[in-house]
Structure formats: C-alpha cells, structure tokens
XYZ file of C-alpha atoms in Angstrom:
266
model
C 8.268 6.688 -23.796
C 7.314 3.104 -23.402
C 7.486 0.016 -25.841
C 4.300 -2.424 -25.392
C 2.443 -1.849 -22.285
C 2.967 -0.146 -19.183
C 1.292 -0.594 -15.296
C 2.366 1.808 -12.334
C 2.302 0.308 -8.863
C 2.287 2.972 -6.193
C 2.128 3.008 -2.305
C -0.635 6.066 -1.523
C 0.625 7.435 2.384
C 3.594 9.558 2.442
C 4.288 8.146 -1.411
C 1.191 9.223 -3.731
C -0.451 11.479 -1.200
C 1.566 13.817 1.447
C 2.040 12.441 4.882
C 0.274 14.574 6.814
C -2.324 16.752 4.727
C -3.309 13.758 2.330
C -3.010 15.862 -0.707
C -2.682 14.060 -4.089
C -2.609 17.551 -6.330
C 0.949 17.760 -6.819
C 1.059 14.660 -9.127
C -1.704 15.819 -11.102
C 0.201 16.439 -14.194
C 2.196 13.446 -14.174
C -1.157 11.086 -13.554
C -3.161 12.691 -16.414
C -0.415 11.955 -18.636
C -0.088 8.503 -17.762
C -3.980 8.447 -18.284
C -3.156 10.118 -21.992
C -1.333 7.021 -22.836
C -3.704 4.672 -21.047
C -1.396 3.540 -18.811
C -2.779 1.626 -15.430
C -2.035 3.339 -12.022
C -2.547 0.597 -9.314
C -3.226 1.837 -6.152
C -1.219 -0.508 -3.542
C -1.463 0.411 -0.077
C -2.468 -0.352 3.809
C -5.838 1.317 2.553
C -8.778 -0.560 3.064
C -10.992 -1.593 -0.622
C -13.192 0.997 0.221
C -10.607 3.614 0.722
C -9.201 3.012 -2.251
C -12.116 2.970 -4.956
C -13.173 6.537 -3.483
C -9.460 7.521 -4.257
C -9.176 5.934 -6.816
C -12.209 8.063 -8.381
C -11.260 11.225 -6.379
C -7.994 11.206 -8.615
C -9.269 10.121 -11.532
C -7.074 7.071 -11.814
C -9.568 5.428 -13.807
C -10.626 1.467 -13.571
C -7.174 -0.134 -13.045
C -6.605 -2.784 -10.593
C -6.423 -2.276 -6.828
C -4.210 -3.736 -4.017
C -5.504 -3.207 -0.554
C -4.795 -4.224 3.202
C -0.556 -4.447 2.370
C -1.658 -7.489 -0.383
C -4.556 -9.177 1.574
C -7.054 -8.118 -0.670
C -7.060 -7.157 -4.299
C -9.832 -6.138 -6.459
C -9.889 -6.331 -10.805
C -12.381 -3.908 -12.561
C -15.530 -6.208 -14.208
C -13.759 -5.976 -17.680
C -15.859 -9.304 -18.991
C -12.914 -11.327 -18.111
C -12.402 -13.544 -14.993
C -11.036 -12.961 -12.233
C -13.188 -9.759 -11.340
C -14.433 -8.131 -7.999
C -12.570 -8.730 -5.305
C -9.706 -11.774 -4.202
C -9.070 -11.889 -0.743
C -5.672 -12.997 0.107
C -5.334 -13.092 3.773
C -7.062 -14.545 6.999
C -10.172 -13.002 7.908
C -9.987 -10.072 10.681
C -11.555 -12.399 13.527
C -8.956 -15.070 12.952
C -6.381 -12.214 12.808
C -7.566 -10.679 16.323
C -7.633 -13.853 18.151
C -3.770 -14.247 17.217
C -2.830 -10.469 18.588
C -4.683 -11.421 21.558
C -2.340 -14.322 22.188
C 0.774 -12.730 21.169
C -0.363 -9.768 23.647
C -0.536 -12.494 26.849
C 2.580 -14.442 25.417
C 4.621 -11.230 25.430
C 2.915 -8.680 27.654
C 2.204 -6.025 26.035
C -1.305 -4.006 25.350
C -2.431 -3.141 21.527
C -5.693 -1.495 20.508
C -6.887 -1.848 16.870
C -8.082 0.039 14.333
C -11.712 -1.741 14.584
C -11.479 -1.604 18.265
C -11.171 2.254 18.096
C -14.037 4.909 18.085
C -15.123 6.991 15.182
C -13.694 10.083 16.840
C -10.139 8.180 17.847
C -9.319 6.959 13.848
C -9.709 10.588 13.095
C -7.726 12.126 15.582
C -4.903 9.134 14.897
C -4.770 9.817 11.173
C -6.501 13.378 10.181
C -8.795 11.204 8.186
C -12.735 13.050 8.103
C -15.464 11.123 9.324
C -16.719 9.251 6.314
C -12.835 8.214 5.369
C -11.930 6.899 8.733
C -15.211 4.839 8.798
C -14.476 3.223 5.321
C -10.363 2.836 7.032
C -11.804 0.464 9.979
C -13.626 -1.754 7.582
C -11.029 -4.309 7.379
C -11.322 -7.970 6.116
C -7.570 -9.250 5.782
C -5.313 -7.245 7.723
C -5.804 -5.804 11.440
C -3.847 -1.813 12.113
C -3.311 -1.553 15.643
C -1.014 0.610 18.175
C 0.384 -0.385 21.285
C -0.493 1.298 24.797
C 2.050 1.580 26.902
C 5.332 -0.259 26.970
C 6.685 -2.153 23.411
C 7.164 -5.569 23.440
C 10.789 -6.561 22.158
C 9.312 -6.802 18.778
C 11.820 -9.195 16.885
C 10.524 -12.319 18.973
C 6.914 -11.130 18.595
C 8.072 -11.024 14.857
C 9.505 -14.546 14.887
C 6.255 -15.606 16.725
C 4.084 -14.405 14.436
C 5.595 -15.994 11.840
C 5.719 -19.065 13.065
C 1.888 -18.874 13.079
C 2.349 -18.175 9.412
C 1.223 -14.580 9.774
C 3.461 -11.118 9.429
C 3.955 -8.236 11.307
C 4.635 -4.859 9.176
C 5.140 -1.503 10.079
C 3.127 1.696 8.551
C 2.895 5.819 8.776
C 0.817 5.358 11.801
C 0.006 1.911 12.717
C 1.856 -1.703 13.044
C -0.130 -4.313 10.690
C -1.121 -8.107 11.558
C -1.454 -9.579 8.656
C -1.277 -13.310 6.384
C 1.498 -14.435 5.069
C 0.629 -12.506 1.865
C 2.378 -9.529 0.932
C 2.084 -6.145 -1.627
C 4.869 -8.066 -3.950
C 2.806 -11.099 -4.173
C -0.526 -9.276 -4.767
C 1.828 -7.329 -7.488
C 2.526 -10.757 -8.979
C -1.280 -11.579 -9.270
C -2.377 -8.523 -11.229
C 1.015 -8.931 -13.616
C -0.520 -12.369 -14.410
C -3.559 -11.391 -14.963
C -2.879 -8.464 -16.829
C -0.369 -10.735 -19.279
C -2.838 -12.983 -19.184
C -5.551 -10.499 -20.704
C -3.283 -8.588 -22.770
C -1.337 -11.405 -24.380
C 1.898 -9.667 -22.883
C 3.835 -9.243 -19.929
C 3.474 -5.218 -19.204
C 6.551 -3.509 -18.707
C 5.732 -2.605 -14.202
C 6.914 0.422 -12.647
C 6.913 0.767 -9.058
C 6.510 3.238 -6.116
C 7.257 3.210 -2.424
C 8.619 5.096 0.800
C 8.949 2.590 3.132
C 10.160 -0.755 4.405
C 6.675 -1.795 4.056
C 6.855 -1.416 0.187
C 10.016 -3.261 -0.280
C 8.185 -6.129 -1.798
C 6.252 -4.490 -4.187
C 9.181 -2.864 -5.345
C 11.208 -5.863 -5.944
C 8.407 -7.046 -7.504
C 8.801 -4.673 -10.535
C 11.080 -3.929 -13.700
C 11.215 -0.030 -12.376
C 11.542 -0.034 -8.491
C 11.486 4.435 -7.895
C 12.192 5.414 -4.486
C 10.137 7.910 -2.610
C 11.916 10.017 0.351
C 9.538 10.502 3.526
C 11.139 11.821 6.496
C 8.155 11.436 8.488
C 7.904 7.660 8.078
C 8.508 5.224 11.126
C 10.235 2.632 8.838
C 11.831 4.635 6.006
C 13.366 2.658 3.438
C 17.526 1.918 4.150
C 19.865 1.086 1.534
C 17.669 -1.523 0.475
C 17.385 -2.209 -3.640
C 20.806 0.734 -4.813
C 19.759 -0.586 -8.228
C 16.191 1.794 -7.945
C 15.835 5.145 -8.950
C 15.915 7.776 -6.330
C 14.308 11.211 -6.414
C 14.977 14.445 -3.675
C 11.273 15.592 -3.163
C 8.826 13.752 -1.347
C 5.415 12.980 -1.099
C 3.352 13.916 -4.845
C 5.871 15.891 -5.608
C 8.437 13.400 -5.724
C 5.706 11.208 -7.066
C 5.392 13.486 -10.196
C 9.394 14.334 -10.571
C 9.858 10.294 -10.719
C 7.169 9.380 -13.349
C 8.288 12.504 -15.542
C 11.874 11.497 -15.141
C 10.886 7.480 -15.935
C 8.996 9.087 -18.984
C 12.270 10.887 -20.376
C 14.399 7.654 -19.897
C 16.272 8.694 -16.855
C 16.562 5.600 -15.038
C 19.650 3.775 -13.575
C-alpha cells in the first residue's frame, strides 16, 4: 500500500466524528489498519488541545502530533527529540478578545464567545457532555463565538480582521477569530518535524469536510473531501483533483482511507 513513511492528517467534527452524535466507531476498522501499519493519524481541529488529547486516547490513534485550535496550537509527543509539548502559533485569547470587541464596536454587532458562555450553554450549543464542554472552553490561541442578533457585513469584518493580522473562519457551530496561522501552516510544521526525525519526507494524506479545512487539504499530497450536508461552510468546487466519497462523517472517512489504501486515487 505504501512506499516509505506515511502520515494522515484529519479534521475531526463532521469528518472523523459524526456531526450530531460525535460517533467515530464506523471509522474504527480503517483506524485499526493504519495503526497496524504504524501510520500516524494527526487530529487537526478547531477543538482545544485538551479535547484532542482526550479524543486521541478514546479513539486509540496513539501518540501522534496534534493540531488544535485551527492551527493555533501544535503538540508533539515526547520521543526524546525537539520539539516536544506545545508550540503556540497564534496570539493569546485575551488579545483576541480585545480585537473582537473592537470589531463589534466598529461594525455594530454583538458577539458571545465560548469563554463567556456558561458550561450549560456550551453543552446546549455543542451537544457535548460536561467534561468535554469544559475542555472546549480552555482556549489558548483562538476564540470561537456566535453573533447575538443581526449579522454584520462579514466580508468587511474579515478584511478589517486581516488588516490586524487576524483571520475569521466559520466552523460547523461557531465562527472563530484567530491569528494569521491556519491548519495548513500547522500541517507544514508537523511535516517538517517528521521529516527531520525520519530523515525523509513522508507522504501526507488529508481529510476534511469544510472550507475551514482548505489549508489542510492544500498542504497535503493526497487531499480527500468528506461531504457534510450539515456544514454551514461546506467545500465547493475547490481542489477538483481531490478524492471524493459519498458518505459523510466516519463512514465516509473509512471509505476514503480504504479506497486510498487500495490505490484508488485521482
């Protein structure tokens, strides 16, 4: 199936996990096969590092690197080499909150951040259990929020954020304010570190379901599009050369990985 080392980068919500139930079990046969082949599966998400570390253990994808908060935080397992632990690529949350308040005042809208929300509100908006909802609020380099009331002119808000060296992205449930880093830059960092450790650049496979995953998919050798009819920002006609599957969520994830292993690639 593979020549030389391979690494898989995957979005989480709506891709590896079901959009509504967060179930990953349909993907387990493909995950177990990747584990047997010693192929690292790097979770790449808007979720916090705490959420991803817990999910990594639950799914059983081993001690691979993690990309959290849309690329704002990268974590490397301690294998006796540098780097290990957290690498923060984005500005801190308190700085992001100041920028968000400035954007609110300038464009006349009201935002409620995940940090401001009570645990019960986070649970209601996300469907997460209490411990996972608590982890979701522990932000370090990104700020998810929802708009209360009327939306502002988002293209103008995005341009204003970009002028401050920031980005606005839209996920399945929240908009996110973060630094100029993105999933693609974090993927490149992980690939550079693995190349140094393995003394050869690995083949990279990436899976995603929304526009927020475009930088990830553009950074890998084999991009795979997972459909998500529930996404508020689905992939359009981008990356026409990417592999596509029919099923959403973890069932589509398994289908995609198994097709790639068979050599069924564009």
